[in-house]
CSV table of C-alpha atoms and ligand atoms in Angstrom, one decimal:
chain,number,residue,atom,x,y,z
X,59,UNK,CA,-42.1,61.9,-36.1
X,60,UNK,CA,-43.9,61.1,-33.0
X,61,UNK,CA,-42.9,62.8,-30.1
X,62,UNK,CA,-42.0,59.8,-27.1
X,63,UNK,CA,-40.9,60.7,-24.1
X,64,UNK,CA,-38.0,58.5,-24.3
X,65,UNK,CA,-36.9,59.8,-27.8
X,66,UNK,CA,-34.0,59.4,-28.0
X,67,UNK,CA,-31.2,60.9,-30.5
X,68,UNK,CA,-30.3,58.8,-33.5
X,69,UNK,CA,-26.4,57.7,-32.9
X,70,UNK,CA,-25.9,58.1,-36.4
X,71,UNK,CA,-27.0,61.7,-37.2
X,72,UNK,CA,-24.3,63.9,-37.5
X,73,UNK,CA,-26.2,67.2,-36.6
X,74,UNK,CA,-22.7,69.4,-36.6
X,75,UNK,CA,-22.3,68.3,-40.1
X,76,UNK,CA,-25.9,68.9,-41.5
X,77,UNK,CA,-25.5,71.9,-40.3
X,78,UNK,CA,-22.4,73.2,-42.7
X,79,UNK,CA,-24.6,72.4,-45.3
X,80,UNK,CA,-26.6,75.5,-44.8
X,81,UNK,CA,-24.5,78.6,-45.0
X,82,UNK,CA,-27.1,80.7,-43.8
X,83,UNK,CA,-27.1,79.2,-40.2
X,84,UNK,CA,-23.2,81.0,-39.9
X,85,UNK,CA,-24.5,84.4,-39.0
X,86,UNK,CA,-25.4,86.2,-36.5
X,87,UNK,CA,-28.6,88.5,-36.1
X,88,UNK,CA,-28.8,91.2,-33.5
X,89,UNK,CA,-25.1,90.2,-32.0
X,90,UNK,CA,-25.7,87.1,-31.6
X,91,UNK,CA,-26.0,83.5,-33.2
X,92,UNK,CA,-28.7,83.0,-35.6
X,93,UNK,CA,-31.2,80.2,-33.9
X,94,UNK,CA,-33.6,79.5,-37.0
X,95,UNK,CA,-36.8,78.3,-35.3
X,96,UNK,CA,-39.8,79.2,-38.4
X,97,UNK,CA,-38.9,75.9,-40.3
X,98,UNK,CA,-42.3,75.1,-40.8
X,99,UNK,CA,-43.1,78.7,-42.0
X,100,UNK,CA,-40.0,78.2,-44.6
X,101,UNK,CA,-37.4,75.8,-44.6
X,102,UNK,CA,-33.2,76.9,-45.0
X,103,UNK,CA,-31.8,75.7,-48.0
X,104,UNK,CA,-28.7,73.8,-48.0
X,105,UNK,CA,-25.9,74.4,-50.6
X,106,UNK,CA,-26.5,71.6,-52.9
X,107,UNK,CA,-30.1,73.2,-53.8
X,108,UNK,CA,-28.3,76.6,-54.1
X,109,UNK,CA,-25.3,75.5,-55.9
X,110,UNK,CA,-27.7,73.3,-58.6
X,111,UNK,CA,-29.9,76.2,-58.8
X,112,UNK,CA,-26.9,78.4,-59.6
X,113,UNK,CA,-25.5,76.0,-61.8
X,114,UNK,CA,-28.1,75.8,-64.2
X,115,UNK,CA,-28.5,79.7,-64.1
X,116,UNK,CA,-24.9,79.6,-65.3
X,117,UNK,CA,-25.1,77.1,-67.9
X,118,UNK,CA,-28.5,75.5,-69.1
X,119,UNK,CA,-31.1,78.1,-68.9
X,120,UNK,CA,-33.2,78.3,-71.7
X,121,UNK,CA,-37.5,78.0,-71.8
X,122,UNK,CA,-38.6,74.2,-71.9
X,123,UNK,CA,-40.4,72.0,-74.2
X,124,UNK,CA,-40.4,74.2,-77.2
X,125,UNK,CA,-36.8,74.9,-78.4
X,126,UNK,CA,-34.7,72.7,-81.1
X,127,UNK,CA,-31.7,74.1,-79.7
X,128,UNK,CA,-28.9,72.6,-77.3
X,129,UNK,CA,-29.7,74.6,-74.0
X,130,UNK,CA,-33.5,74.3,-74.1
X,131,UNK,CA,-32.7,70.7,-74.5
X,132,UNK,CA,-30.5,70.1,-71.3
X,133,UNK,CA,-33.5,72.7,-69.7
X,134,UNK,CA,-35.7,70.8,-70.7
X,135,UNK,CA,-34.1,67.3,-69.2
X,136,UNK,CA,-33.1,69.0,-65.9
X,137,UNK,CA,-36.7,70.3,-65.5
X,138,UNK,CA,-38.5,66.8,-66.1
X,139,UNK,CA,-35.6,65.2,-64.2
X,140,UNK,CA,-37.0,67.3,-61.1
X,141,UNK,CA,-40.2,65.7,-62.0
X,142,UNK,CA,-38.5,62.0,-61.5
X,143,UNK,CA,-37.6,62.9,-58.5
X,144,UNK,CA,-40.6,63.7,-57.4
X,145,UNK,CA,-42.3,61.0,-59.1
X,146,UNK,CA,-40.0,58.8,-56.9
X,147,UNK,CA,-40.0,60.7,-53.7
X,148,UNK,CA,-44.0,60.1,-53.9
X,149,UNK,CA,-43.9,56.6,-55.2
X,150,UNK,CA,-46.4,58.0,-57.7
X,151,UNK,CA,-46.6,55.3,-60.6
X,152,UNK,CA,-45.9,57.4,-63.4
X,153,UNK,CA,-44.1,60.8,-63.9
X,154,UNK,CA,-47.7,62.2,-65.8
X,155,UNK,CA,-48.9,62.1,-62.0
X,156,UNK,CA,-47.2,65.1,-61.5
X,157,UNK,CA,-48.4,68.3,-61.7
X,158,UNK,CA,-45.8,70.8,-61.2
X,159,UNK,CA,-47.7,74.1,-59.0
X,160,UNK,CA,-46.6,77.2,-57.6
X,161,UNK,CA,-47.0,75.4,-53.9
X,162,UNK,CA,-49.7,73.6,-51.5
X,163,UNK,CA,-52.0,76.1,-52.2
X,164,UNK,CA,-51.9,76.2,-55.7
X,165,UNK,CA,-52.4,72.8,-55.7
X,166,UNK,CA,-55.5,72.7,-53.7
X,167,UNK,CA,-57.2,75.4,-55.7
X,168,UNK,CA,-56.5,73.4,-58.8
X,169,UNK,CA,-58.0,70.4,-57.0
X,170,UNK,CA,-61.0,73.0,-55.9
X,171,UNK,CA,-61.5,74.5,-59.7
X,172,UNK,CA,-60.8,71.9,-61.8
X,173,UNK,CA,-62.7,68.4,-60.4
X,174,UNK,CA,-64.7,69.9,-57.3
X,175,UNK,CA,-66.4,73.2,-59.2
X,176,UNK,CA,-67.4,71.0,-62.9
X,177,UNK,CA,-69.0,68.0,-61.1
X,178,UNK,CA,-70.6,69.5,-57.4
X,179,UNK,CA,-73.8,70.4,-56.6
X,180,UNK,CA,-76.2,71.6,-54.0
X,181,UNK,CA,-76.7,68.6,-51.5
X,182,UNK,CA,-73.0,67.2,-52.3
X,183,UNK,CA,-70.8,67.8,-49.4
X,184,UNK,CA,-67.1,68.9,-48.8
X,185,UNK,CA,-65.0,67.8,-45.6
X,186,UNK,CA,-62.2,69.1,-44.2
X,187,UNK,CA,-60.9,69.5,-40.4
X,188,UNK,CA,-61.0,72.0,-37.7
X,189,UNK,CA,-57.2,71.5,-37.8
X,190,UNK,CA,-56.9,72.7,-41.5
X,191,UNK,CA,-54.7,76.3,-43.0
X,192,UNK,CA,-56.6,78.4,-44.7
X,193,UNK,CA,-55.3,77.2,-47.8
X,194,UNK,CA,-57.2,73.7,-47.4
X,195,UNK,CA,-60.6,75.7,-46.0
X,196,UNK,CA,-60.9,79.1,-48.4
X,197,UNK,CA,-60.6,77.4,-52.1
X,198,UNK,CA,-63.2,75.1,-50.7
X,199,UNK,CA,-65.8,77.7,-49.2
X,200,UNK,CA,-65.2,78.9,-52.4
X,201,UNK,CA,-66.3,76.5,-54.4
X,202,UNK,CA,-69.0,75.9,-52.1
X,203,UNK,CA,-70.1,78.8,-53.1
X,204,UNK,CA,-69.8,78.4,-56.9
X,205,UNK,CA,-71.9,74.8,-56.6
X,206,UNK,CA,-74.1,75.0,-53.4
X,207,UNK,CA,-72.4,72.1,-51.7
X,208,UNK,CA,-71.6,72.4,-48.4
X,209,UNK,CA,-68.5,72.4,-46.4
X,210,UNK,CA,-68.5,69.9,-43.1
X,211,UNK,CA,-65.5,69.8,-40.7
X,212,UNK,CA,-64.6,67.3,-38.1
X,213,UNK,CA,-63.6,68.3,-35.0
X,214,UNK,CA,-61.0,68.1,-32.6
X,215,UNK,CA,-60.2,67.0,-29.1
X,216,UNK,CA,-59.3,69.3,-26.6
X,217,UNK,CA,-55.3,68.4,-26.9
X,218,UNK,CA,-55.3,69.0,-31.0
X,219,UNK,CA,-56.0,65.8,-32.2
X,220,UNK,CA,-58.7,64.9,-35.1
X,221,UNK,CA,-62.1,63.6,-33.4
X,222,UNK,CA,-62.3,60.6,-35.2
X,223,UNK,CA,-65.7,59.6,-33.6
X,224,UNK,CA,-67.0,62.7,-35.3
X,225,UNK,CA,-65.2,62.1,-38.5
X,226,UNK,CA,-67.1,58.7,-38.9
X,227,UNK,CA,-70.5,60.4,-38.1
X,228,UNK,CA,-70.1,63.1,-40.5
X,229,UNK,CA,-68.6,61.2,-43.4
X,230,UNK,CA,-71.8,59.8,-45.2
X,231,UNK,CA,-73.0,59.2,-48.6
X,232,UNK,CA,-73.3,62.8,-49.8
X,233,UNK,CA,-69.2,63.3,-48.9
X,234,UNK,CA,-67.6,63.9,-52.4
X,235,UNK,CA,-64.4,65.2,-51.2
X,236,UNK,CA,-62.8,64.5,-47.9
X,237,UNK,CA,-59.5,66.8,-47.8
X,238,UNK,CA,-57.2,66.6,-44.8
X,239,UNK,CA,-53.7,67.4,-43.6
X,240,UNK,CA,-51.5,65.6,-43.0
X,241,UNK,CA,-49.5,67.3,-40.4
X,242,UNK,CA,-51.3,70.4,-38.7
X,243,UNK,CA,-49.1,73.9,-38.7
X,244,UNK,CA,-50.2,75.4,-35.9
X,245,UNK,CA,-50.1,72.3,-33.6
X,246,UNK,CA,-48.0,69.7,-35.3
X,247,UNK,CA,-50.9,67.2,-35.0
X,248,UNK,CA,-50.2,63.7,-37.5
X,249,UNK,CA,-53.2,62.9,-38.8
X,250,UNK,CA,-53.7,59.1,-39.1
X,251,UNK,CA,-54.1,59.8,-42.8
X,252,UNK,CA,-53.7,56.3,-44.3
X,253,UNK,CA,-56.9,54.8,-41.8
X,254,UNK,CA,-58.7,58.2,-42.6
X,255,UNK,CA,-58.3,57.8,-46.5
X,256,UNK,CA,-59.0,54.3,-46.7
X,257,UNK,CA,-62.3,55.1,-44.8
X,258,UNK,CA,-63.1,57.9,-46.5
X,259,UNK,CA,-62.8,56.2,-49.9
X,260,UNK,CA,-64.4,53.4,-49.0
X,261,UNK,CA,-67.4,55.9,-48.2
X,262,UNK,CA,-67.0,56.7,-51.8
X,263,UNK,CA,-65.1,60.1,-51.6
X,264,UNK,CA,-62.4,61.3,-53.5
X,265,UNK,CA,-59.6,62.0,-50.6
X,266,UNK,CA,-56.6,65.2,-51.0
X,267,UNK,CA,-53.8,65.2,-48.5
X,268,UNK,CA,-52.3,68.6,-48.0
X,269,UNK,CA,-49.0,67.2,-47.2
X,270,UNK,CA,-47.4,70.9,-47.0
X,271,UNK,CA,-46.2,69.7,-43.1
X,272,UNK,CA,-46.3,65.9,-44.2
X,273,UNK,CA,-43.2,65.3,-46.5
X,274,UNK,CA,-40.8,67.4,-44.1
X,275,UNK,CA,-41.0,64.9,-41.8
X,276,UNK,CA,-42.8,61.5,-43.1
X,277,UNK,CA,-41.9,59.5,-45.9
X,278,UNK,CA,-44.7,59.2,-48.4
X,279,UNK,CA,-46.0,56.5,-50.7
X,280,UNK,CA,-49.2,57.7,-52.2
X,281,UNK,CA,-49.8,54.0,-53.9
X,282,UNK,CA,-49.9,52.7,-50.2
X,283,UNK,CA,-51.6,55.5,-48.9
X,284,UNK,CA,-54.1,55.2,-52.1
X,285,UNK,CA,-55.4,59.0,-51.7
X,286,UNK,CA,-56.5,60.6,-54.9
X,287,UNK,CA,-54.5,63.6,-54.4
X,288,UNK,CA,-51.2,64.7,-52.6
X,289,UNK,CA,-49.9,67.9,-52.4
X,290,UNK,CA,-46.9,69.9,-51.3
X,291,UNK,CA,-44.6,72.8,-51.3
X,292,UNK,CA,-41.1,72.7,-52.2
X,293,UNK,CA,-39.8,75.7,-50.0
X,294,UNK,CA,-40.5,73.4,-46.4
X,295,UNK,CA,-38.3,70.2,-47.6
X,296,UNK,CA,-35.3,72.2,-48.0
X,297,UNK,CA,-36.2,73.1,-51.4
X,298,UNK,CA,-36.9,76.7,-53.3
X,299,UNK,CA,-39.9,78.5,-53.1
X,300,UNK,CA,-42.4,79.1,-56.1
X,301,UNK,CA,-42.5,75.3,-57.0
X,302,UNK,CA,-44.8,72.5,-55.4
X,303,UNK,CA,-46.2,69.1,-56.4
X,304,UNK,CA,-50.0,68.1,-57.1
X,305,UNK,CA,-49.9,64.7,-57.2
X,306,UNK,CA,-52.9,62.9,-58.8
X,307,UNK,CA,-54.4,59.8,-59.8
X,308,UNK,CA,-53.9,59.4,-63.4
X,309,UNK,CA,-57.5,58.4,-64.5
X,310,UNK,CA,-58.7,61.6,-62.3
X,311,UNK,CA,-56.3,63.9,-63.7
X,312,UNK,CA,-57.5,62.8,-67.6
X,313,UNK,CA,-60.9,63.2,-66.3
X,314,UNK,CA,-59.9,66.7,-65.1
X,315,UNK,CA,-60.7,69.9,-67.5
X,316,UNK,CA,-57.5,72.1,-67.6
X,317,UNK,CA,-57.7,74.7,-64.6
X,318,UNK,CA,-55.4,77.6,-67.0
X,319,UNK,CA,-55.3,78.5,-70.1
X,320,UNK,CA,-52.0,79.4,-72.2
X,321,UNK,CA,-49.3,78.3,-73.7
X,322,UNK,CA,-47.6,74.3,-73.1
X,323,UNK,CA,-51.0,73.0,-72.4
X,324,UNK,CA,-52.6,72.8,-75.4
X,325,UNK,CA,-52.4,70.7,-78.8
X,326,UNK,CA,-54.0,72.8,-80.8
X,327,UNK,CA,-55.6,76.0,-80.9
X,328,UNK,CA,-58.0,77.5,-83.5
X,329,UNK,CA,-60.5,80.4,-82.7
X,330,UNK,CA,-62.9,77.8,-83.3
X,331,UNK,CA,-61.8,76.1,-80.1
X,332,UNK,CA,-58.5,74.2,-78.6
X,333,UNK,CA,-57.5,70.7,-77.7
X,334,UNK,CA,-55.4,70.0,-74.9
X,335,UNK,CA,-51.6,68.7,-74.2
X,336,UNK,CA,-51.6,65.3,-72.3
X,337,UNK,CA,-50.5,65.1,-68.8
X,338,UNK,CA,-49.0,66.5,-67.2
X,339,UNK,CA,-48.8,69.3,-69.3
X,340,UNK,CA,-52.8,69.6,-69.7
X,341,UNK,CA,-52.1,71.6,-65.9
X,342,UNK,CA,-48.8,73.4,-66.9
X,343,UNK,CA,-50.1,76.4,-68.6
X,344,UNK,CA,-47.1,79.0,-69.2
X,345,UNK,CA,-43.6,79.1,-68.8
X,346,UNK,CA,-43.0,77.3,-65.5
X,347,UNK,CA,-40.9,77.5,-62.4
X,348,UNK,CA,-37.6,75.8,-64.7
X,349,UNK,CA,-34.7,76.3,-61.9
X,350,UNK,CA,-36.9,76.2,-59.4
X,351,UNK,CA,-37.7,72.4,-60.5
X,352,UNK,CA,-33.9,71.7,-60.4
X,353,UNK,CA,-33.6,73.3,-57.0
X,354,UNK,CA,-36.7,70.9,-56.1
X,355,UNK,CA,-34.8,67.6,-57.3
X,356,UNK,CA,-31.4,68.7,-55.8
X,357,UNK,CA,-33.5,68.9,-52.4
X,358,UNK,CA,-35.0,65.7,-52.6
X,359,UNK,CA,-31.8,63.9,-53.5
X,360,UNK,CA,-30.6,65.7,-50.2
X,361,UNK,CA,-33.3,64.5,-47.7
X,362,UNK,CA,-33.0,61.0,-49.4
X,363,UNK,CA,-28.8,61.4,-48.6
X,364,UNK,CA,-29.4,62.3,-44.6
X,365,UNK,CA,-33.0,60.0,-44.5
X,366,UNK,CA,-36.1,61.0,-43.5
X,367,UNK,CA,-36.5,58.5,-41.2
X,368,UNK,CA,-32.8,59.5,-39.7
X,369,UNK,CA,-34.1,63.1,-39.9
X,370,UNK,CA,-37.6,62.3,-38.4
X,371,UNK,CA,-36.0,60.8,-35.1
X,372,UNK,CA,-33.5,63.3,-34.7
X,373,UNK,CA,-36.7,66.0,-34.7
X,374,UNK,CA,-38.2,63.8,-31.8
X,375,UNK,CA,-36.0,63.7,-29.9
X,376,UNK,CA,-35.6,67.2,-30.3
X,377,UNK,CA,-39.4,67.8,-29.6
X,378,UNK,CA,-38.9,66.0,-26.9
X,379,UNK,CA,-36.4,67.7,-25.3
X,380,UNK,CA,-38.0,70.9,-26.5
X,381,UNK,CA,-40.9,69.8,-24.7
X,382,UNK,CA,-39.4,69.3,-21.6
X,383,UNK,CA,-37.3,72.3,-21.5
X,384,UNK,CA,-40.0,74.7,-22.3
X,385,UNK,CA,-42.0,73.5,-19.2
X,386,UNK,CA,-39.3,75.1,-16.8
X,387,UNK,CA,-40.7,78.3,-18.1
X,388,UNK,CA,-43.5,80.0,-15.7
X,389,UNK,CA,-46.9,81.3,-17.1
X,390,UNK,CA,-45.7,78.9,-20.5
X,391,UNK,CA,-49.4,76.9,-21.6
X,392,UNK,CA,-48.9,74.7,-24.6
X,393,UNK,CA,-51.1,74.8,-27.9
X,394,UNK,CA,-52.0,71.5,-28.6
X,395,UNK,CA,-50.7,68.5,-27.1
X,396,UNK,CA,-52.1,65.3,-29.6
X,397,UNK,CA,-49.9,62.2,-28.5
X,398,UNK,CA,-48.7,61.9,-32.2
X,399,UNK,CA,-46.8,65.2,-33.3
X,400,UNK,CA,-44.3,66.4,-35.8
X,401,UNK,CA,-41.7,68.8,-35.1
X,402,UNK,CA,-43.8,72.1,-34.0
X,403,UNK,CA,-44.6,73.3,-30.4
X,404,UNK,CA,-47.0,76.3,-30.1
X,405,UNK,CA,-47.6,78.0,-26.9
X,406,UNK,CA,-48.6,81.3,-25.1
X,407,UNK,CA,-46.7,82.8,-22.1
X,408,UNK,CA,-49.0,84.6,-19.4
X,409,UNK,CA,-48.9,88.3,-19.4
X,410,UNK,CA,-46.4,88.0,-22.7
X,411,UNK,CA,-48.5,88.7,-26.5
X,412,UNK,CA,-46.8,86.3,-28.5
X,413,UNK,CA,-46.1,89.1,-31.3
X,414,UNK,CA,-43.9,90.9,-28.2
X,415,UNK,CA,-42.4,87.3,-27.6
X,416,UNK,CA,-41.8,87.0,-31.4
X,417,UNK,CA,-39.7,90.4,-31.2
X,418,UNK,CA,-37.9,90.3,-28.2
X,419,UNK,CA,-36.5,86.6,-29.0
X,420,UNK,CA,-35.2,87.8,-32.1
X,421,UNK,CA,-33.4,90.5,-30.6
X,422,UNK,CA,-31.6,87.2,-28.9
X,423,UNK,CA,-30.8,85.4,-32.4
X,424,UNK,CA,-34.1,83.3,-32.3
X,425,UNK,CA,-36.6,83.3,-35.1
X,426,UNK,CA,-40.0,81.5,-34.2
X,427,UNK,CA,-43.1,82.4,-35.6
X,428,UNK,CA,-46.2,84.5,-34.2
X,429,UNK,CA,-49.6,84.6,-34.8
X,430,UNK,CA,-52.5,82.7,-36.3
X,431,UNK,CA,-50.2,80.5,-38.7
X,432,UNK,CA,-52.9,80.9,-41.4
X,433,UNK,CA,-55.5,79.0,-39.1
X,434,UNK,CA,-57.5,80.9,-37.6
X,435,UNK,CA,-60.2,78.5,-36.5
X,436,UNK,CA,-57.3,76.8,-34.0
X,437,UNK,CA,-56.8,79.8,-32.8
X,438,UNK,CA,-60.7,80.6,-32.2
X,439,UNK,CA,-61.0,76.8,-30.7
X,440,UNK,CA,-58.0,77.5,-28.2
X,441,UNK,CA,-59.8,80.8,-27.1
X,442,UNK,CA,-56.6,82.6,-28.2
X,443,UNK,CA,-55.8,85.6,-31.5
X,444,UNK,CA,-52.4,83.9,-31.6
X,445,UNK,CA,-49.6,81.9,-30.2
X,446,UNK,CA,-45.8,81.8,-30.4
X,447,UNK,CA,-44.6,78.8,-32.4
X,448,UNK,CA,-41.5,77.5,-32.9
X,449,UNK,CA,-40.9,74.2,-35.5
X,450,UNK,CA,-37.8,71.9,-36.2
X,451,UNK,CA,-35.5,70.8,-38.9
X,452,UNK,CA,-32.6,68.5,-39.4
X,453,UNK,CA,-30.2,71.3,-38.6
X,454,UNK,CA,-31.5,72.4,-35.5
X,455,UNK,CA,-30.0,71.4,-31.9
X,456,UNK,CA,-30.4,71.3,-28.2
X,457,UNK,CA,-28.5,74.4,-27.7
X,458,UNK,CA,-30.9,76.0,-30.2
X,459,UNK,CA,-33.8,75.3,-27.6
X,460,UNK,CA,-31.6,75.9,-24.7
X,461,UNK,CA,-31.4,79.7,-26.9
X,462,UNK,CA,-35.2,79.8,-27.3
X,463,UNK,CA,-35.3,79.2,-23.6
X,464,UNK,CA,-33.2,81.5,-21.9
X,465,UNK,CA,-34.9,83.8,-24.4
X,466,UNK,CA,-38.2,83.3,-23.4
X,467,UNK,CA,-37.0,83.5,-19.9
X,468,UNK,CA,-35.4,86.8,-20.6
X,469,UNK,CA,-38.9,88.3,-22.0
X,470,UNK,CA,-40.6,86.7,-18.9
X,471,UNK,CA,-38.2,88.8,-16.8
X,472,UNK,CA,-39.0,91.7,-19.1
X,473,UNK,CA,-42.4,92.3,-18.4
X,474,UNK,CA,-42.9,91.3,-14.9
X,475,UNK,CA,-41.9,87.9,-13.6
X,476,UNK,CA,-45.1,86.3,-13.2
X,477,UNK,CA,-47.4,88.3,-14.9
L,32,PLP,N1,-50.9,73.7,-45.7
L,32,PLP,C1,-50.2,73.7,-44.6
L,32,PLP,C2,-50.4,72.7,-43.6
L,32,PLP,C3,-49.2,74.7,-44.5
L,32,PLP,O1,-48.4,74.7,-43.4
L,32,PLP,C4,-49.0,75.6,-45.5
L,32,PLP,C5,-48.0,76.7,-45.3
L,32,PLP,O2,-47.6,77.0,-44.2
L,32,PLP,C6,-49.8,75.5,-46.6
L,32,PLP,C7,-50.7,74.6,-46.7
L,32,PLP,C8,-49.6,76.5,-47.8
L,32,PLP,O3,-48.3,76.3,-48.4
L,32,PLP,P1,-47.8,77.3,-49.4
L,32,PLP,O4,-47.9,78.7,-48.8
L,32,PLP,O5,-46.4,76.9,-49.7
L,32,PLP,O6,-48.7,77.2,-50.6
């Protein structure tokens, strides 16, 4: 996870290997080898996700919960057998924890409109940090807006890391809700999230981890962390997209009104009014994401075969090596450069927009990511609209950097040598 110098490549990873697991890595784009560099945008999926997916498609799909028949009974298993998983990969206590969402950001608006909105109000104050994406700053200027509280943020230091001097000043007795990521996007920042939530509860505020960036690369245990909320999106650990977890602590979930209404989440319903399912189907309103919670387990059981710690070093090294590499490159300023980092490198090249960079290394096989990666206030602290970023996985390699930089060297001979 953290990005030594002297990172050095696990012996044990078997990189060649990992890779045959994604089929979609054997292709080439534009003539030449695909070099898949947007993992933190969306993460490949490897063939056990897409062959359980397909497998249930073929013969178990049915709607959950409700049916007496056979199918919607083995849908019904191999949905809440995804929710074990997760249960598991989380170290959550118990499997009503959690709250199957669309995604991260689904998660955090729940968090936002079903505890922040009912109990808020003008004086209370909301925390996040300047490192946040926009889907753990809008829902709550939002419901800043719907209670009067007001939103705080702690700032950084000039090389991307949290201002932790700052944090301490700002966290007082009106701070409700501290939310935080865990890993930052658009740097690749780790927060020290288990010194910050401890302090921040101990301050008396209810603490969410947007772990969106976290559980690619970190191993989680939310009873050791001891947050109040967790969140994350399947589609970045290898898994499908339109499925994420909320997890929760269970007395602050029953505590929570249900954020939609609809079908699976009540008990009863009467015009006269409606009671409510327990958890965690008090949050599932609706027919919900069914394969997609398969495809969710099936990834989890395959991070937990490679290791996230096994994976985790192999990305450091790589950042590492990354790192070094991408300093032989003239007119290259990095984006961020906080001593503890996960797996992403952002930078500018002099006289080179990073959406020109973004096309003319795909036109060499490379996908990286350009623009504001949904956090614009990084952007606005680093003076810059956008910068090119490219982030890891366990598949990628040092010939996929040595690509990324003979392609940027390409587009600095492209327009002009030295700018
Ligand atoms: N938080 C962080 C740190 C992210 O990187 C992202 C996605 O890039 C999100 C939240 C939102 O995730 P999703 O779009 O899957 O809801």
């Amino acid at each position: 996870m953290t990005a030594l110098p002297s990172a050095a490549f696990p012996d044990a990873f078997d990189v060649a290997r990992v890779r045959r697991d994604f089929p979609i890595l054997d292709q080439a784009i534009h003539g030449r080898p695909l070099v898949y560099l947007d993992n933190a945008a969306t993460a490949q999926k490897p063939r056990a996700v897409l062959e359980a997916m397909d497998h249930y498609y073929r013969e178990s799909n049915a709607n959950v919960h409700r049916g007496v028949h056979t199918l919607s009974e083995r849908a019904t298993a191999l949905y809440e057998g995804g929710r074990d998983r997760a249960r598991a990969f989380l170290n959550a206590r118990a499997r009503e924890e959690i709250i199957f969402v669309r995604g991260t950001t689904e998660a955090i608006n729940l968090v936002a409109q079903s505890y922040a909105r009912p109990r808020l109000k003008p004086g209370d104050e909301i925390l996040i940090t300047h490192l946040e994406h926009h889907s753990n700053t809008v829902p709550w200027q939002m419901v800043c807006e719907q209670t009067g509280a007001r939103l705080k943020v702690v700032p950084i230091t000039p090389d991307g890391a949290l201002d932790l001097e700052a944090f301490e000043r700002l966290l007082g007795p009106r701070t409700r809700i501290f939310a935080v990521a865990h890993v930052s996007n658009a740097l690749g920042t780790v927060n020290p999230i288990a010194e910050l939530t401890a302090r921040a509860r101990a301050a008396g505020a209810m603490v969410l981890i947007d772990g969106a960036q976290g559980v690619p690369h970190c191993a989680v245990d939310v009873q050791a962390l001891d947050c109040d909320f967790y969140a994350f999106s399947a589609h970045k650990l290898y898994g499908p997209t339109g499925i994420g977890v909320l997890y929760g602590r269970r007395e602050v979930l029953e505590a929570m009104p249900p954020w939609q209404g609809g079908g699976d989440m009540i008990r009863t319903v009467r015009f006269e009014g409606s009671t409510w399912n327990d958890l965690p189907y008090k949050f599932e309103a609706g027919t919900p994401a069914i394969a997609e919670a398969v495809g969710l387990g099936a990834a989890l059981d395959y991070v937990d075969r490679i290791g996230l710690d096994a994976i985790a070093r192999h990305e450091a090294a790589l950042l590492s090596y990354a790192l070094e590499r991408l300093r032989e490159i003239d007119g290259l300023r990095f984006i961020g450069s906080a001593p503890q980092r996960a797996s992403v490198v952002s930078f500018v090249v002099e006289g080179v927009h990073p959406h020109d960079l973004g096309t003319i290394l795909d036109h060499a096989g490379v996908a990286i990511r350009a623009g504001h990666h949904c956090a614009m206030p990084v952007m606005d602290f680093y003076g810059v609209p956008a910068t090119a970023r490219a982030s890891l996985a366990c598949y990628n390699t040092t010939a996929d950097i040595d690509a990324l930089v003979a392609a940027l060297q390409g587009a600095r001979d492209l327009f002009g040598g030295r700018g």
